[in-house]
CSV table of C-alpha atoms and ligand atoms in Angstrom, one decimal:
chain,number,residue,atom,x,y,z
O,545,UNK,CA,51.9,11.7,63.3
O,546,UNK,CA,53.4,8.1,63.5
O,547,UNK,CA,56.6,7.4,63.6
O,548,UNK,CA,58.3,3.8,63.4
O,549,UNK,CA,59.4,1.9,65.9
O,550,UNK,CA,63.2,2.4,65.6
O,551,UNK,CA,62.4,6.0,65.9
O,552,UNK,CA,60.2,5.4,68.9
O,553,UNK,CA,62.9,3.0,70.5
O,554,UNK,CA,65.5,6.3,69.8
O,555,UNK,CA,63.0,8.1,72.2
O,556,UNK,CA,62.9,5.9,74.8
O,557,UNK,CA,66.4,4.9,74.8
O,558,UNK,CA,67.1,9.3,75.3
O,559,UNK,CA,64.9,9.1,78.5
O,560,UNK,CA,67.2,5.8,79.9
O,561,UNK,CA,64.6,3.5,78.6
O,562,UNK,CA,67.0,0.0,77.6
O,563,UNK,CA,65.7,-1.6,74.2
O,564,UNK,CA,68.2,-3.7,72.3
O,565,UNK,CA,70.9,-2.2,70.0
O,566,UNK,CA,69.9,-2.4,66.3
O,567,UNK,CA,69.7,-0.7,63.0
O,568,UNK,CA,68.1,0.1,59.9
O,569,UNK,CA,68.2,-1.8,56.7
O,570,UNK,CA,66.5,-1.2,52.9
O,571,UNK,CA,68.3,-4.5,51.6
O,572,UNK,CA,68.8,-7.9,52.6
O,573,UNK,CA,73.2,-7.7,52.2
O,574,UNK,CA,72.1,-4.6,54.6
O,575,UNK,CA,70.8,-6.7,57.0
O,576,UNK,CA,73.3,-9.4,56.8
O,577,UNK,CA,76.2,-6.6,57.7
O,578,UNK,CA,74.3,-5.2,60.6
O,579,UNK,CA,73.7,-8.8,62.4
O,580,UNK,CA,77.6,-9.5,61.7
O,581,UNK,CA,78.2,-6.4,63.2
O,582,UNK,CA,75.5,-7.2,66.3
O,583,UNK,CA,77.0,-10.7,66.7
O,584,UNK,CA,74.2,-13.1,68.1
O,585,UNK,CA,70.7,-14.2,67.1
O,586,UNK,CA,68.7,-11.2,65.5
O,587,UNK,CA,65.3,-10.2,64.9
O,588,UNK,CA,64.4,-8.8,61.3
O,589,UNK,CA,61.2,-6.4,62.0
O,590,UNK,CA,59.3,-4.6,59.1
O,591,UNK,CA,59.2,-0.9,59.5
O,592,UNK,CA,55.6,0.1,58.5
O,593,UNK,CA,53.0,2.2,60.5
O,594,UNK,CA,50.9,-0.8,61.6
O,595,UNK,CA,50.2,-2.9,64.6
O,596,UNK,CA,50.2,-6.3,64.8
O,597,UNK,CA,53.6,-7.0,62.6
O,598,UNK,CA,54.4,-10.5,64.2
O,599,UNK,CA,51.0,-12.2,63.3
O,600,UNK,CA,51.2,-11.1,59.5
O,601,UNK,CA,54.7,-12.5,59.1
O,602,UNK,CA,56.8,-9.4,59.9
O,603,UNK,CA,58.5,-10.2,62.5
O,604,UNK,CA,61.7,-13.2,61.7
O,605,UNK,CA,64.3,-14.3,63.3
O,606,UNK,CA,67.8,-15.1,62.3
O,607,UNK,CA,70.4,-17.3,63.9
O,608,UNK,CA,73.1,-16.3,62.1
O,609,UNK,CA,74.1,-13.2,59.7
O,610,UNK,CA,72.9,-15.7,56.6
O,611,UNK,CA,69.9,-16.3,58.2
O,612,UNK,CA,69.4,-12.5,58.9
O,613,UNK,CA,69.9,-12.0,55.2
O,614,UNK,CA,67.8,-14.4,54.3
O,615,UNK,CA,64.9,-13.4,56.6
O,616,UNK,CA,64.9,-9.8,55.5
O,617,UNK,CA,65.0,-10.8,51.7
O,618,UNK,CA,61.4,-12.6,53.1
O,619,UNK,CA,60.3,-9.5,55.1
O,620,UNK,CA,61.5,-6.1,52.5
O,621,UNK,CA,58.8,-5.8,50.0
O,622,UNK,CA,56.2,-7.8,52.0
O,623,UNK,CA,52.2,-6.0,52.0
O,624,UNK,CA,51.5,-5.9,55.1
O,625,UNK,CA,47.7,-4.7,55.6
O,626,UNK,CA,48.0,-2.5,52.5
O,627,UNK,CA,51.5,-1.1,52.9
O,628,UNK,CA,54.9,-2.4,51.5
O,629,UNK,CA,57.8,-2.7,53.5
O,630,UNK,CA,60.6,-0.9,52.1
O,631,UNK,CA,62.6,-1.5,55.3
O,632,UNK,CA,63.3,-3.3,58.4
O,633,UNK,CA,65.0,-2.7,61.7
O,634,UNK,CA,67.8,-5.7,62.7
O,635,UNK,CA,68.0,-5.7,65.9
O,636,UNK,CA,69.5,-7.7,68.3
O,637,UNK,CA,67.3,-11.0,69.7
O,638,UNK,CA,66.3,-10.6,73.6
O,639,UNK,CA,65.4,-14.0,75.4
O,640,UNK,CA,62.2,-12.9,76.7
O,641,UNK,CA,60.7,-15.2,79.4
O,642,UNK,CA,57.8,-12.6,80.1
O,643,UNK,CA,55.7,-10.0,77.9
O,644,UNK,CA,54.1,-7.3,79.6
O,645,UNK,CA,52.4,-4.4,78.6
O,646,UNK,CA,53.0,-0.5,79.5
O,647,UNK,CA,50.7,2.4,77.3
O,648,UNK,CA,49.7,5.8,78.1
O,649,UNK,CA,46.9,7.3,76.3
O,650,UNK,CA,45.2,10.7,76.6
O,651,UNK,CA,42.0,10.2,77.9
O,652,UNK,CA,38.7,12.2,77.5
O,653,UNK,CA,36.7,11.3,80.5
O,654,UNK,CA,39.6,12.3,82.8
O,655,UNK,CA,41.4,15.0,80.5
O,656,UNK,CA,44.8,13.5,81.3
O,657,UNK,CA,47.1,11.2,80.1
O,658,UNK,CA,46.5,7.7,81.6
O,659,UNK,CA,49.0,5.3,82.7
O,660,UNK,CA,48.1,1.6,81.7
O,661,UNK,CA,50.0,-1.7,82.9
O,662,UNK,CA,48.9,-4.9,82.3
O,663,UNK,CA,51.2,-8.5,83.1
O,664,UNK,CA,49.2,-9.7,79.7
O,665,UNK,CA,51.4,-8.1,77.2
O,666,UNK,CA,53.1,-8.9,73.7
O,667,UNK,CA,49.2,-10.1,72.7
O,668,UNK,CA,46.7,-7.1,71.1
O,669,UNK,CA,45.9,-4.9,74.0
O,670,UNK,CA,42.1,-3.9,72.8
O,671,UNK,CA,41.5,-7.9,73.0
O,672,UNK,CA,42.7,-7.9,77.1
O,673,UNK,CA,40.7,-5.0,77.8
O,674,UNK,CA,37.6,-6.6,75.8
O,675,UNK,CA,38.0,-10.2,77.5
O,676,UNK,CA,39.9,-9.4,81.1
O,677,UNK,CA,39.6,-6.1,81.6
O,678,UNK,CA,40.4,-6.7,85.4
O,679,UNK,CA,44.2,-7.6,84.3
O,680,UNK,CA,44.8,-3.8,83.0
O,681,UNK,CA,45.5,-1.2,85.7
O,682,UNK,CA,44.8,2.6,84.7
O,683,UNK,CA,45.9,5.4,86.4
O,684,UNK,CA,45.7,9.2,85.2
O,685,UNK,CA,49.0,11.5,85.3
O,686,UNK,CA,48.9,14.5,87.2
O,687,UNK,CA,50.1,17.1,84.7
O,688,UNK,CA,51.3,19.1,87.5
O,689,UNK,CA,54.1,16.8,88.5
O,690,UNK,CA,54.2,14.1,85.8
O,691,UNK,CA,54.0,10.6,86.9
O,692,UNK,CA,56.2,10.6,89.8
O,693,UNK,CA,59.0,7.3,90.8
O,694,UNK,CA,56.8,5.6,93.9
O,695,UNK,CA,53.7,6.3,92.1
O,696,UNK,CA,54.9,4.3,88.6
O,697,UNK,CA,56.1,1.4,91.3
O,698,UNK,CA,52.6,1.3,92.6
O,699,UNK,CA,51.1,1.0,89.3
O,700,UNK,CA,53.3,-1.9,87.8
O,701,UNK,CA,53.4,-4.1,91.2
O,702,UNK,CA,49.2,-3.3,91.4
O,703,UNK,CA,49.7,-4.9,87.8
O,704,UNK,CA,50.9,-7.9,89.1
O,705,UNK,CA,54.3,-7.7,88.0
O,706,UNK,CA,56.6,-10.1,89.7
O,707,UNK,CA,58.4,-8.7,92.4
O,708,UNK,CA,62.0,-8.6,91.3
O,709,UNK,CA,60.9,-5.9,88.4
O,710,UNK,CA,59.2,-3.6,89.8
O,711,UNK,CA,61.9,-1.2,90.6
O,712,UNK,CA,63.2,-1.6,86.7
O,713,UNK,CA,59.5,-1.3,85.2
O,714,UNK,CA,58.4,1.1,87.2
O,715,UNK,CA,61.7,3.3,86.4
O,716,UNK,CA,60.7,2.3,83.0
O,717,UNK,CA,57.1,3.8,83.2
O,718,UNK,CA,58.0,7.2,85.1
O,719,UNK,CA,60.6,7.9,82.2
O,720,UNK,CA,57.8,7.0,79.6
O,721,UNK,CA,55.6,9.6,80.8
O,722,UNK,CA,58.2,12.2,81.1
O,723,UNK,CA,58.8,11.2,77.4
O,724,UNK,CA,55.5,11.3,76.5
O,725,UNK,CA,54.8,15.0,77.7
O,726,UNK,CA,57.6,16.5,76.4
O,727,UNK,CA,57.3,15.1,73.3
O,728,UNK,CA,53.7,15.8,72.8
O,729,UNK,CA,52.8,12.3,72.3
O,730,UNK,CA,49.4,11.3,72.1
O,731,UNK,CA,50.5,7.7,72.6
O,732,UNK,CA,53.4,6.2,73.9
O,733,UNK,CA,53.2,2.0,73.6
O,734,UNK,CA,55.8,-0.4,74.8
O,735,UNK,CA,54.1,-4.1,74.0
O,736,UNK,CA,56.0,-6.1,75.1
O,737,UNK,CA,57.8,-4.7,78.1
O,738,UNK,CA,60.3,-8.0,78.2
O,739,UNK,CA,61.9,-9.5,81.3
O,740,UNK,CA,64.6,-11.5,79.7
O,741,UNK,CA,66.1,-14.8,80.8
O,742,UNK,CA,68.7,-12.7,82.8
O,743,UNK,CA,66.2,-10.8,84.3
O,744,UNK,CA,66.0,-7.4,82.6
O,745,UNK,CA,63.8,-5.5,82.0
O,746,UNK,CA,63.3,-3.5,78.9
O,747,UNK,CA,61.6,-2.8,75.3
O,748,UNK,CA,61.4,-5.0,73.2
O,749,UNK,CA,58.7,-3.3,70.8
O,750,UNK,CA,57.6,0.4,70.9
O,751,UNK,CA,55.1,2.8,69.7
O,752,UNK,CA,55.0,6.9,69.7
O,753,UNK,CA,52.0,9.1,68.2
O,754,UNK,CA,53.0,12.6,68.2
O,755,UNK,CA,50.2,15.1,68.3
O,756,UNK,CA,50.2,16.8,64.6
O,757,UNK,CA,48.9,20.3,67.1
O,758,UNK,CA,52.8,19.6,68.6
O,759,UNK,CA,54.7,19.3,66.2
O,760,UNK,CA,55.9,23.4,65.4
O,761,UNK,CA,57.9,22.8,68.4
O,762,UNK,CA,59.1,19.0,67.8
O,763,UNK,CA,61.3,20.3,64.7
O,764,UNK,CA,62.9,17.2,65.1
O,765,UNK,CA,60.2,14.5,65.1
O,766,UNK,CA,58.8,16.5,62.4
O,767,UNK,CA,60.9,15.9,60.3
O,768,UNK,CA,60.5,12.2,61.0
O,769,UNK,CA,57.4,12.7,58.6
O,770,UNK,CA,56.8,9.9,55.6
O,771,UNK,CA,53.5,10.8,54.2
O,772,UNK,CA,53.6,8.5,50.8
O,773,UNK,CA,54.4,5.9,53.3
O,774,UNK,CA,52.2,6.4,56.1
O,775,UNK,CA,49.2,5.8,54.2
O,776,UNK,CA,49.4,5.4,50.5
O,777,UNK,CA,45.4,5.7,50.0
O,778,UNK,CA,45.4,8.8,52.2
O,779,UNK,CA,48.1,9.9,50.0
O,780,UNK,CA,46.2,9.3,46.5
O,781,UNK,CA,43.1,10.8,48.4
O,782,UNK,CA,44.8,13.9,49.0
O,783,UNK,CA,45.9,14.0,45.5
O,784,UNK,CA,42.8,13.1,43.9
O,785,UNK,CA,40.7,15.8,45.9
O,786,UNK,CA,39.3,13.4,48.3
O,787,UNK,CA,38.6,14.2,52.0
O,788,UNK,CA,40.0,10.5,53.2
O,789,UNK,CA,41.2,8.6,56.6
O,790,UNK,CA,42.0,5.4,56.2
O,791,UNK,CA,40.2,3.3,59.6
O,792,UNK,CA,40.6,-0.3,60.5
O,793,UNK,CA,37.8,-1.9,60.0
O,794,UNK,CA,35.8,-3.5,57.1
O,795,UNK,CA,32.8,-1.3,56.1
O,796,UNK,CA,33.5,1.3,53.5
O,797,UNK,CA,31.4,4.7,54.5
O,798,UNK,CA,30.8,7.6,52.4
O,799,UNK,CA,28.7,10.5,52.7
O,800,UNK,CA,28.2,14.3,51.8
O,801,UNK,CA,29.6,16.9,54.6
O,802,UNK,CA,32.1,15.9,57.5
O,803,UNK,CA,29.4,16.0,60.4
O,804,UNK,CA,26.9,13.0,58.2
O,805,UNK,CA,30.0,10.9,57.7
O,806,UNK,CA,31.1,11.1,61.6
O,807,UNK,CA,27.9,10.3,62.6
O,808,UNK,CA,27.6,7.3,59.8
O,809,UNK,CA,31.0,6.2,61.5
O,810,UNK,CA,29.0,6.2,65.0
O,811,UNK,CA,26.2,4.5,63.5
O,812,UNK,CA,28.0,1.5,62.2
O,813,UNK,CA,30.0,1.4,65.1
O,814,UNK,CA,26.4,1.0,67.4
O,815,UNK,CA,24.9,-1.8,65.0
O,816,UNK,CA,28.0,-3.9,65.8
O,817,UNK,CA,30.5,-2.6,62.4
O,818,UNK,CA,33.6,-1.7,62.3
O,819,UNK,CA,33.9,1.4,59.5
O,820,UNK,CA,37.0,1.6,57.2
O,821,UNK,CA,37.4,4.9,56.6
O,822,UNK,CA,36.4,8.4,56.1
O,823,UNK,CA,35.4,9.7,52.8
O,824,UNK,CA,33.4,13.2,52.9
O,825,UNK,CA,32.9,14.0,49.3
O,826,UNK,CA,31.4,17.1,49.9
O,827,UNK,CA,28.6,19.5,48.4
O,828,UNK,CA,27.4,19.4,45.4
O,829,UNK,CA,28.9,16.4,44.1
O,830,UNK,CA,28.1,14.8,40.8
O,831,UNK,CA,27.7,11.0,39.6
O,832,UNK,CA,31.4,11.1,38.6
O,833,UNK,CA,32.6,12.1,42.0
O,834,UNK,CA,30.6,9.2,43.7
O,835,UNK,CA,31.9,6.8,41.2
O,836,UNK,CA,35.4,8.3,41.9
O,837,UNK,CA,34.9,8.0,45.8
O,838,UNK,CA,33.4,4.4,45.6
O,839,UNK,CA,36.0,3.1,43.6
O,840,UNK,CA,38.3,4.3,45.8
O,841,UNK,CA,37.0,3.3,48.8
O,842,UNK,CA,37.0,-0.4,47.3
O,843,UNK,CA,40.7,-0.3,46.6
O,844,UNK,CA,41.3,-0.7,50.2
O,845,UNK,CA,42.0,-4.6,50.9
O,846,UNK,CA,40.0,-5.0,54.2
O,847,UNK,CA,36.8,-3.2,52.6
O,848,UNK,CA,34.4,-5.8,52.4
O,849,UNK,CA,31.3,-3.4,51.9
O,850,UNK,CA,30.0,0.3,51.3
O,851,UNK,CA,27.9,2.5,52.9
O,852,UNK,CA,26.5,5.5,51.4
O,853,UNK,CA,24.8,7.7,53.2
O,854,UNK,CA,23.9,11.3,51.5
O,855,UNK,CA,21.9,13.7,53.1
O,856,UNK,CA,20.5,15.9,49.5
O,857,UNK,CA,20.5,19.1,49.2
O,858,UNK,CA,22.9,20.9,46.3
O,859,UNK,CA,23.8,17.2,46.0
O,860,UNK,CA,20.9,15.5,44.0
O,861,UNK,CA,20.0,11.8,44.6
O,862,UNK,CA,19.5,10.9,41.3
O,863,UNK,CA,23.7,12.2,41.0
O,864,UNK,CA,24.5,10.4,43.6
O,865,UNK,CA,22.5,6.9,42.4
O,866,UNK,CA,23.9,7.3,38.8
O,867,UNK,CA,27.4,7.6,40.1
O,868,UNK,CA,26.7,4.5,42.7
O,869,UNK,CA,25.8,2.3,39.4
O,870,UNK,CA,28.4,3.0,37.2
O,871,UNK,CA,30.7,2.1,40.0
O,872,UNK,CA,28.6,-0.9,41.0
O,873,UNK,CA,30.5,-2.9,37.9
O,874,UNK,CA,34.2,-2.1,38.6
O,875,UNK,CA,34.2,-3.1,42.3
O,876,UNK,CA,35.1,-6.9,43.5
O,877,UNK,CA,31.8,-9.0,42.2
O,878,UNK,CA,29.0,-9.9,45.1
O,879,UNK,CA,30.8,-6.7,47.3
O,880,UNK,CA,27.7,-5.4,48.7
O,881,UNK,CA,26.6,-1.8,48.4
O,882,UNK,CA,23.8,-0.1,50.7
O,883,UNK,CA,22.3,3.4,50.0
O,884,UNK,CA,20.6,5.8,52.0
O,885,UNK,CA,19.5,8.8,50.5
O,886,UNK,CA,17.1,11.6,51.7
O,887,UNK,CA,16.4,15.4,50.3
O,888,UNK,CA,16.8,16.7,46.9
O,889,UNK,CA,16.5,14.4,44.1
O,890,UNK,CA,16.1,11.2,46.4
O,891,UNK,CA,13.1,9.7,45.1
O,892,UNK,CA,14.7,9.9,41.5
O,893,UNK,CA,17.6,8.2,43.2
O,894,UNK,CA,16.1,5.2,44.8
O,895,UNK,CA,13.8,4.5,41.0
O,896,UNK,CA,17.4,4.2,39.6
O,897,UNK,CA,18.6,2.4,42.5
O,898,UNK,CA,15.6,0.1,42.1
O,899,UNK,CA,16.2,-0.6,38.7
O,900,UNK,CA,19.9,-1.4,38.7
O,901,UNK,CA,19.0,-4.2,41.9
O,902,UNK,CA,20.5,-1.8,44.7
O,903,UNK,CA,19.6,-2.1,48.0
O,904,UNK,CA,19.0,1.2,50.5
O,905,UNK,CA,17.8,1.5,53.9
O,906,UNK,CA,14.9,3.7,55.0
O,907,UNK,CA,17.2,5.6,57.6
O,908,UNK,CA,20.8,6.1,58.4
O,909,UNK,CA,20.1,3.2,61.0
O,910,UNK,CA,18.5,0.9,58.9
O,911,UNK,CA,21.1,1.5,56.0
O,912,UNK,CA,23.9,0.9,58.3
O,913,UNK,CA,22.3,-2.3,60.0
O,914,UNK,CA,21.6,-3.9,56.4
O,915,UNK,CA,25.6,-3.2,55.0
O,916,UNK,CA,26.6,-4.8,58.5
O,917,UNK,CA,24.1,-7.7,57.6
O,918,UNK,CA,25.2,-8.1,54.5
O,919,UNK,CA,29.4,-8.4,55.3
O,920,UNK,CA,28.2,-10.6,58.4
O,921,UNK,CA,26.6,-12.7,55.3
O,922,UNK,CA,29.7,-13.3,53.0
O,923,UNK,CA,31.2,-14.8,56.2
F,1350,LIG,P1,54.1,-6.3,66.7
F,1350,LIG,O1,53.5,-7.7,66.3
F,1350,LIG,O2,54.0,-5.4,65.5
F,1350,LIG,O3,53.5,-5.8,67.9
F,1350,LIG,O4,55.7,-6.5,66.9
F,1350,LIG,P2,56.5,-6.9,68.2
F,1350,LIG,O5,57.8,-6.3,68.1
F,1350,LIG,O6,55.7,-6.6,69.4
F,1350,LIG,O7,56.7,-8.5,68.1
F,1350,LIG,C1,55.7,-9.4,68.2
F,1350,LIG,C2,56.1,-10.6,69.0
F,1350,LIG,O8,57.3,-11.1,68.5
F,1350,LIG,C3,56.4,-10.2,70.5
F,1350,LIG,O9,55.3,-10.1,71.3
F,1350,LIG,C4,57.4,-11.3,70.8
F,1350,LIG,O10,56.6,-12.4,71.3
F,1350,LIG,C5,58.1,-11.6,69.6
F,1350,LIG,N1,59.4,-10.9,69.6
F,1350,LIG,C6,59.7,-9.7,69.1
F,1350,LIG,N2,61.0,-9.4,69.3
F,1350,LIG,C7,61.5,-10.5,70.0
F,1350,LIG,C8,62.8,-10.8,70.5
F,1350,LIG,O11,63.7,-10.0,70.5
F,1350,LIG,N3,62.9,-12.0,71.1
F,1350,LIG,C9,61.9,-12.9,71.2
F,1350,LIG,N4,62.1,-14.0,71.9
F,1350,LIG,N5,60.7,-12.6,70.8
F,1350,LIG,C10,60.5,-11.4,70.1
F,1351,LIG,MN1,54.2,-5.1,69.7
């Protein structure tokens, strides 16, 4: 489950974590009342369940409680990657000479959380572990004992930290990981980890995931729970009988049965994609489902192509084509559309497919490489 960040910041700040006063506001006369009441330069930060706020225009600052006003009247309603911002936190401004970066993520490979610092912080964390891995320091927590004091000092001063914080970041990062166990966090994010002017330290932006399979015994965070919010398609999906997850990349990806579509996922992931959801529409599924599914899947802003990939069986290809087709005229002209099809009815499917100027790959593989192709194409 997400929560937002001024929910994650009221974690941290119950384990001793400092993060700046603040508050939440649905209006811009909100806003201007709260950064009177702050005194001092704020920050105005949208309140939606997505990374990456500052480069989309989320993030403002404001000198003065007009300013504040005026800077959440830009921010509250703002789309930002498909959701509208209904409010903001206003929060007080932090000089921040330094950014760095403290996560903990459950990991497979070592079944345990892990600890990760890095001195690059404040910028996209996947980007420093693509480009400079080197600059990220990992470290598993014992579950036994948690990460203990001397061991989170290690960690941050191995990270390169300058020397004069590594008894307040590493005090920081021992009291994450307690918070992150007992809330049954699946994530715990604080990018950027700030060393003010002053030199502080302490979080100026942070993100929680708390594992849906915890929360019966976090009543509390539970009840944290925005679903509309979270994910408005996810939300329609659900309501339209549609098995959907909304992913973060560009290719839209359907199939029949929950095992095809992971693997599709997988599959577009090796031939260098990046897939944009989940959408299992099931057995037995008729033209209008497919057309209901494809239209869907379009709606999403960052979908820039669809993958189809049906495996026939009480589903019949020639369903499956028809509903591709009539589809094939509502969604965004020149958005391109690859079919695979195999089993019942998919010979049937690829004539009509044929007809109608589709295009379908031979194989899951080659399906997958050609929509990839073809969103690489439209540049
Ligand atoms: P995100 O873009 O959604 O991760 O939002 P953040 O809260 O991390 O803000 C993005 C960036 O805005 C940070 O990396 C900082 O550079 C800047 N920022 C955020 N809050 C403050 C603040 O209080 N003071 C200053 N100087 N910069 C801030
Ligand atoms: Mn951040």
């Amino acid at each position: 489950m997400k929560i937002h960040e001024y929910q994650a910041k009221l974690i941290l700040a119950r384990y001793g974590i400092p993060v700046q006063p603040g508050r939440v506001a649905y209006t811009p006369e909100e806003a201007e009342i709260i950064a009177r009441e702050l005194g001092g330069p704020v920050v105005i930060k949208a309140q939606v369940y997505v990374g990456g706020r500052g480069k989309a225009g989320g993030i403002q600052f404001g000198d003065t409680p007009a300013e504040a006003k005026a800077a959440a009247a830009k921010v509250i309603g703002m789309n930002i990657k498909g959701l509208v911002v209904e409010k903001v936190l206003v929060t007080s401004k932090v000089d921040i000479k330094e950014e760095y970066y403290l996560g903990i993520i459950l990991d497979r490979q070592t079944q345990a959380p892990v600890v990760m610092v890095s001195k690059a912080g404040g910028i996209d964390i996947e980007e420093v572990a693509a480009t400079t891995p080197e600059k990220i320091i990992k470290q598993p927590i014992d579950m036994r004992w948690g990460l203990r004091p001397f061991e989170a000092r290690d960690i941050v001063a191995r990270a390169g930290l300058p020397h004069q914080t590594i008894g307040a970041a590493g005090a920081i990062l021992s009291a994450l990981s307690k918070a992150f166990i007992e809330c049954d966090a699946s994530l715990a994010e604080i990018n950027p980890l700030a060393l003010t002017a002053d030199g502080k330290v302490q979080a100026a932006d942070a993100k929680i995931l708390i594992d849906d399979n915890g929360l019966f015994r976090q009543k509390e965070y539970a009840a944290w729970a925005e679903t509309e919010e979270s994910n408005p398609l996810e939300y329609e999906a659900k309501q339209a009988g549609l098995t959907y997850v909304k992913l973060d990349g560009d290719v839209g990806i359907i199939g029949n049965g929950a095992g095809l579509v992971m693997t599709t996922l997988d599959m577009v992931a090796r031939v260098g994609g990046k897939p944009a959801n989940f959408l299992d529409i099931g057995g037995g599924a008729r033209a209008e489902t497919m057309y209901k599914a494809l239209t869907f899947v379009a709606r999403d802003p960052q979908v820039k192509g669809i993958l189809v990939n049906i495996f026939g069986g009480i589903t019949r290809g020639e369903e499956v084509a028809k509903g591709v087709i009539m589809a094939q005229a509502e969604l965004p002209k020149g958005m391109p559309i690859v079919v695979r099809l195999s089993g019942t009815g998919s010979e049937e499917g690829k004539a009509l497919l044929k007809d109608a100027g589709l295009d379908w790959g031979k194989d899951m593989r080659e399906a997958a490489q050609k929509i990839v192709a073809a969103i690489n194409a439209l540049g």
